[in-house]
Structure formats: structure tokens, C-alpha cells
Short mmCIF file of N, CA and C in Angstrom, two decimals:
data_model
loop_
_atom_site.label_atom_id
_atom_site.label_comp_id
_atom_site.label_asym_id
_atom_site.label_seq_id
_atom_site.Cartn_x
_atom_site.Cartn_y
_atom_site.Cartn_z
N MET A 1201 1.04 -1.30 0.18
CA MET A 1201 -0.26 0.24 -0.13
C MET A 1201 0.78 1.46 0.22
N PRO A 1202 0.76 2.67 -0.56
CA PRO A 1202 1.27 3.78 -0.50
C PRO A 1202 1.29 4.25 0.53
N LYS A 1203 2.14 4.92 0.65
CA LYS A 1203 2.81 5.58 1.84
C LYS A 1203 2.18 6.97 1.48
N SER A 1204 1.15 7.95 2.17
CA SER A 1204 1.33 8.73 1.91
C SER A 1204 1.86 10.02 1.82
N THR A 1205 1.48 11.36 1.17
CA THR A 1205 2.14 11.80 1.68
C THR A 1205 2.08 13.57 2.73
N VAL A 1206 2.85 13.45 3.27
CA VAL A 1206 2.80 14.46 4.44
C VAL A 1206 3.26 15.41 3.82
N ARG A 1207 2.34 16.21 5.29
CA ARG A 1207 2.02 17.88 4.86
C ARG A 1207 2.94 18.61 5.52
N LYS A 1208 3.90 19.85 5.04
CA LYS A 1208 4.49 20.31 6.05
C LYS A 1208 3.48 22.05 6.36
N LYS A 1209 3.15 21.97 7.39
CA LYS A 1209 3.22 23.10 8.36
C LYS A 1209 3.90 24.31 7.59
N LYS A 1210 3.43 25.13 7.49
CA LYS A 1210 4.11 26.58 7.62
C LYS A 1210 4.32 27.55 9.08
N VAL A 1211 5.25 27.57 8.86
CA VAL A 1211 5.80 28.76 10.69
C VAL A 1211 5.08 30.39 10.73
N TYR A 1212 4.38 29.72 11.54
CA TYR A 1212 4.03 30.76 12.36
C TYR A 1212 4.99 32.34 12.14
N THR A 1213 5.06 32.97 12.25
CA THR A 1213 4.96 34.45 12.03
C THR A 1213 3.93 35.50 11.79
N PRO A 1214 4.58 36.75 13.60
CA PRO A 1214 3.09 37.10 14.14
C PRO A 1214 3.06 38.47 13.45
N PRO A 1215 2.41 39.15 13.21
CA PRO A 1215 2.71 40.50 12.68
C PRO A 1215 3.38 41.23 13.42
N ALA A 1216 4.59 42.78 12.68
CA ALA A 1216 5.24 43.07 13.41
C ALA A 1216 4.68 43.91 14.38
N GLU A 1217 3.43 44.31 14.65
CA GLU A 1217 3.23 45.09 15.58
C GLU A 1217 2.53 43.75 17.29
N LEU A 1218 2.96 42.97 16.37
CA LEU A 1218 2.57 42.09 17.90
C LEU A 1218 4.10 41.43 17.95
N ARG A 1219 4.81 41.22 17.15
CA ARG A 1219 5.99 40.85 17.77
C ARG A 1219 6.64 41.38 19.03
N PRO A 1220 7.85 40.83 19.46
CA PRO A 1220 8.18 41.05 21.09
C PRO A 1220 9.54 42.30 20.69
N GLN A 1221 9.14 43.29 20.76
CA GLN A 1221 10.71 44.11 20.97
C GLN A 1221 11.40 44.25 21.41
N GLU A 1222 12.52 44.55 21.36
CA GLU A 1222 13.48 44.54 22.37
C GLU A 1222 13.86 45.20 23.61
N THR A 1223 13.33 44.45 24.64
CA THR A 1223 13.28 46.01 26.03
C THR A 1223 14.45 45.94 26.68
N ALA A 1224 14.13 46.45 27.73
CA ALA A 1224 15.32 47.25 28.39
C ALA A 1224 16.72 46.21 28.91
N ALA A 1225 15.22 44.93 29.75
CA ALA A 1225 16.17 43.43 30.58
C ALA A 1225 16.97 42.92 29.21
N ALA A 1226 16.47 42.98 28.11
CA ALA A 1226 17.28 42.13 27.41
C ALA A 1226 18.22 42.99 26.75
N ARG A 1227 18.68 44.36 27.08
CA ARG A 1227 19.79 44.65 26.69
C ARG A 1227 20.40 45.52 28.55
N ARG A 1228 20.54 44.04 29.41
CA ARG A 1228 20.78 44.44 30.28
C ARG A 1228 22.43 44.35 30.23
N ARG A 1229 23.71 44.62 30.79
CA ARG A 1229 24.82 44.14 30.68
C ARG A 1229 25.37 43.93 32.23
N PRO A 1230 26.13 42.77 31.90
CA PRO A 1230 26.72 41.82 33.82
C PRO A 1230 27.07 43.28 34.45
N SER A 1231 26.68 42.67 35.66
CA SER A 1231 27.13 43.87 36.78
C SER A 1231 28.92 44.02 36.58
N PRO A 1232 29.09 44.86 37.69
CA PRO A 1232 30.51 46.06 37.71
C PRO A 1232 31.28 44.78 38.31
N VAL A 1233 32.57 44.15 38.56
CA VAL A 1233 33.21 43.84 39.13
C VAL A 1233 32.87 43.82 40.87
N TRP A 1234 32.44 45.36 41.98
CA TRP A 1234 32.44 45.77 42.72
C TRP A 1234 31.27 44.82 43.95
N VAL A 1235 30.37 43.67 42.57
CA VAL A 1235 29.12 43.97 43.26
C VAL A 1235 29.56 42.67 43.89
N PRO A 1236 29.65 41.86 43.14
CA PRO A 1236 30.08 40.26 43.82
C PRO A 1236 31.39 40.60 45.01
N ALA A 1237 31.89 41.38 44.79
CA ALA A 1237 33.39 41.16 45.80
C ALA A 1237 32.69 42.11 47.04
N THR A 1238 31.84 43.49 46.71
CA THR A 1238 31.01 43.83 48.08
C THR A 1238 30.43 43.05 48.69
N ALA A 1239 29.49 41.66 48.27
CA ALA A 1239 28.71 41.22 48.51
C ALA A 1239 29.79 39.72 49.49
N VAL A 1240 30.93 39.50 48.98
CA VAL A 1240 31.43 38.52 49.72
C VAL A 1240 31.72 38.98 50.69
N ALA A 1241 32.83 40.26 50.91
CA ALA A 1241 33.79 40.97 51.69
C ALA A 1241 32.19 41.02 53.19
N CYS A 1242 30.90 41.44 52.29
CA CYS A 1242 30.34 41.71 53.80
C CYS A 1242 30.19 40.23 54.50
N VAL A 1243 29.61 39.66 53.38
CA VAL A 1243 30.10 37.76 54.31
C VAL A 1243 30.76 37.78 55.20
N VAL A 1244 32.06 38.14 54.52
CA VAL A 1244 32.63 38.02 55.37
C VAL A 1244 33.11 38.77 56.35
N VAL A 1245 32.81 39.81 56.39
CA VAL A 1245 33.07 40.60 57.57
C VAL A 1245 31.74 40.19 59.04
N GLY A 1246 30.34 39.80 58.56
CA GLY A 1246 29.70 39.50 59.15
C GLY A 1246 29.55 38.76 59.74
N ILE A 1247 30.35 37.07 59.30
CA ILE A 1247 30.95 35.34 60.27
C ILE A 1247 31.94 36.21 60.65
N ALA A 1248 33.12 37.22 60.19
CA ALA A 1248 34.09 37.46 61.24
C ALA A 1248 33.60 38.11 62.61
N TRP A 1249 32.19 39.22 61.99
CA TRP A 1249 31.74 39.97 63.69
C TRP A 1249 31.14 38.85 64.36
N LEU A 1250 30.86 37.99 63.66
CA LEU A 1250 30.13 37.50 64.43
C LEU A 1250 30.71 35.64 65.46
N VAL A 1251 31.82 35.73 64.43
CA VAL A 1251 33.33 34.77 65.33
C VAL A 1251 33.34 35.17 66.73
N ALA A 1252 34.40 36.99 65.88
CA ALA A 1252 34.67 37.25 67.00
C ALA A 1252 34.25 37.69 68.52
N TYR A 1253 32.44 37.85 68.20
CA TYR A 1253 32.19 37.72 69.08
C TYR A 1253 31.35 36.81 70.56
N TYR A 1254 31.31 35.34 69.78
CA TYR A 1254 31.41 34.35 70.34
C TYR A 1254 32.04 33.83 70.83
N LEU A 1255 33.74 33.54 70.08
CA LEU A 1255 34.99 32.90 70.92
C LEU A 1255 35.94 34.26 72.21
N THR A 1256 34.62 35.63 72.00
CA THR A 1256 35.97 35.96 73.07
C THR A 1256 34.73 36.58 74.24
N GLN A 1257 34.00 36.40 74.41
CA GLN A 1257 33.14 35.63 75.32
C GLN A 1257 33.62 36.06 76.89
N GLY A 1258 33.53 36.86 77.29
CA GLY A 1258 34.79 37.17 78.65
C GLY A 1258 35.98 36.87 78.79
N PHE A 1259 36.58 37.74 77.65
CA PHE A 1259 37.83 37.57 77.59
C PHE A 1259 38.45 39.13 76.64
N PHE A 1260 37.69 39.82 77.61
CA PHE A 1260 38.59 41.58 76.60
C PHE A 1260 39.69 41.89 77.42
N ASP A 1261 40.97 41.03 76.65
CA ASP A 1261 41.70 42.35 77.68
C ASP A 1261 42.70 43.14 76.72
N VAL A 1262 42.04 43.31 75.40
CA VAL A 1262 42.77 43.85 74.41
C VAL A 1262 40.95 45.02 74.15
N ASP A 1263 41.81 46.25 73.80
CA ASP A 1263 41.25 47.49 73.84
C ASP A 1263 39.40 47.77 72.91
N TRP A 1264 40.32 47.27 71.63
CA TRP A 1264 39.28 47.26 70.75
C TRP A 1264 38.04 45.79 70.71
N LEU A 1265 39.01 44.65 71.53
CA LEU A 1265 37.96 43.41 72.28
C LEU A 1265 37.22 44.56 73.07
N SER A 1266 37.11 45.25 73.81
CA SER A 1266 36.18 45.68 74.98
C SER A 1266 34.83 46.62 74.10
N ALA A 1267 35.41 47.38 73.06
CA ALA A 1267 34.29 47.90 72.73
C ALA A 1267 33.32 47.09 71.76
N LEU A 1268 33.58 45.53 72.10
CA LEU A 1268 33.06 44.35 71.83
C LEU A 1268 31.93 43.79 72.64
N ALA A 1269 32.30 43.90 74.10
CA ALA A 1269 31.42 43.88 75.14
C ALA A 1269 30.76 45.07 75.28
N ASP A 1270 30.89 45.84 75.28
CA ASP A 1270 29.90 46.91 75.93
C ASP A 1270 28.65 47.01 74.50
N LEU A 1271 28.60 46.66 73.42
CA LEU A 1271 27.97 46.53 72.22
C LEU A 1271 26.93 45.18 72.95
N LYS A 1272 27.43 44.80 73.43
CA LYS A 1272 26.46 43.03 74.13
C LYS A 1272 25.70 42.56 73.18
N TYR A 1273 24.26 42.43 73.32
CA TYR A 1273 23.55 41.60 72.40
C TYR A 1273 23.00 42.96 70.67
N TRP A 1274 23.82 44.21 70.94
CA TRP A 1274 23.76 44.22 69.29
C TRP A 1274 25.37 44.15 68.16
N ASN A 1275 26.13 43.09 69.46
CA ASN A 1275 26.89 41.97 68.26
C ASN A 1275 26.48 41.51 67.07
N LEU A 1276 25.12 40.74 67.52
CA LEU A 1276 24.39 39.89 67.23
C LEU A 1276 24.14 40.18 65.66
N ALA A 1277 22.96 41.89 66.04
CA ALA A 1277 22.52 42.53 64.93
C ALA A 1277 23.78 42.71 63.78
N ILE A 1278 24.27 43.69 64.72
CA ILE A 1278 25.55 43.70 63.41
C ILE A 1278 26.13 43.05 62.34
N GLY A 1279 26.21 41.92 63.05
CA GLY A 1279 27.13 40.95 62.18
C GLY A 1279 26.00 40.30 61.42
N PHE A 1280 24.64 39.84 61.78
CA PHE A 1280 23.65 39.16 60.77
C PHE A 1280 23.01 40.20 59.87
N GLY A 1281 23.32 41.62 60.23
CA GLY A 1281 23.16 42.69 59.18
C GLY A 1281 23.63 43.48 58.38
N PHE A 1282 25.34 42.85 58.30
CA PHE A 1282 25.71 42.92 57.63
C PHE A 1282 25.49 41.44 56.99
N LEU A 1283 25.12 40.75 57.04
CA LEU A 1283 24.77 38.70 56.09
C LEU A 1283 23.39 38.96 55.02
N VAL A 1284 22.95 40.25 56.20
CA VAL A 1284 21.75 40.50 54.82
C VAL A 1284 22.06 41.59 54.09
N ALA A 1285 22.55 42.54 54.80
CA ALA A 1285 23.54 43.23 53.38
C ALA A 1285 23.83 42.20 52.21
N SER A 1286 24.16 41.80 52.61
CA SER A 1286 25.39 40.96 51.65
C SER A 1286 23.86 39.82 50.52
N LEU A 1287 22.82 39.37 51.21
CA LEU A 1287 21.68 39.69 50.21
C LEU A 1287 21.47 40.18 49.22
N GLY A 1288 21.22 41.83 50.43
CA GLY A 1288 20.62 42.82 49.20
C GLY A 1288 21.75 42.72 47.51
N VAL A 1289 23.07 43.03 48.12
CA VAL A 1289 23.82 43.02 47.03
C VAL A 1289 24.52 41.67 46.11
N PHE A 1290 23.48 40.79 46.61
CA PHE A 1290 23.71 39.85 46.17
C PHE A 1290 23.09 39.43 44.90
N SER A 1291 21.50 40.31 45.19
CA SER A 1291 20.46 40.02 44.43
C SER A 1291 20.55 41.18 43.30
N LYS A 1292 21.32 41.86 43.12
CA LYS A 1292 21.64 43.40 42.13
C LYS A 1292 22.78 42.72 41.21
N TRP A 1293 23.72 41.43 41.41
CA TRP A 1293 24.25 40.25 40.67
C TRP A 1293 23.90 39.98 39.46
N ARG A 1294 24.16 40.02 38.63
CA ARG A 1294 23.56 40.03 37.23
C ARG A 1294 24.49 38.64 36.74
#
């Protein structure tokens, strides 16, 4: 039995006024180098602040570490503030 011919469908092309135009999102350039560098620096500073606070509780012989003792629980807010700031900077990274 002979095989029937396969019909080819035409490729649909929308009218010019309905075609998507190049938007600002398509023209975005990659982020500058300072964006990921700042985000990583904020992560490192935040973790270092929290580690310094936890490891030095009760041992404040050095002058700059005694300033950490005066802040008490604000040290947690500062450390986590750096971490939250890094999330904000990471969200701008393309």
C-alpha cells in the first residue's frame, strides 16, 4: 500500500506590531566587578564579627575587643546585618 504524503505546516510568524521588541531587560549588561566583591566582603565581615563575638565572650583584655563587650547583643544585629546586606547586594548581581 502506498504511503500518504506528509503535509508540512507553515511556520507561524506574528505580525510586526505583535512581535516582542527588544526590552531593557534584554539589553542588560553584566554587573560590575565590585558587586560580587562587595557581597563576599559583607559575608566575610559578618561571619568574622559573629565569630569574634562568640569566641571572645569573657576574654576582653584587648582594647578594641572591650568595645565588642559594650555592645552586648547588638553584636548579633551587626553581624547578621552584614549578612542581610550581602543578600541585598547579591540580588543585584547579574
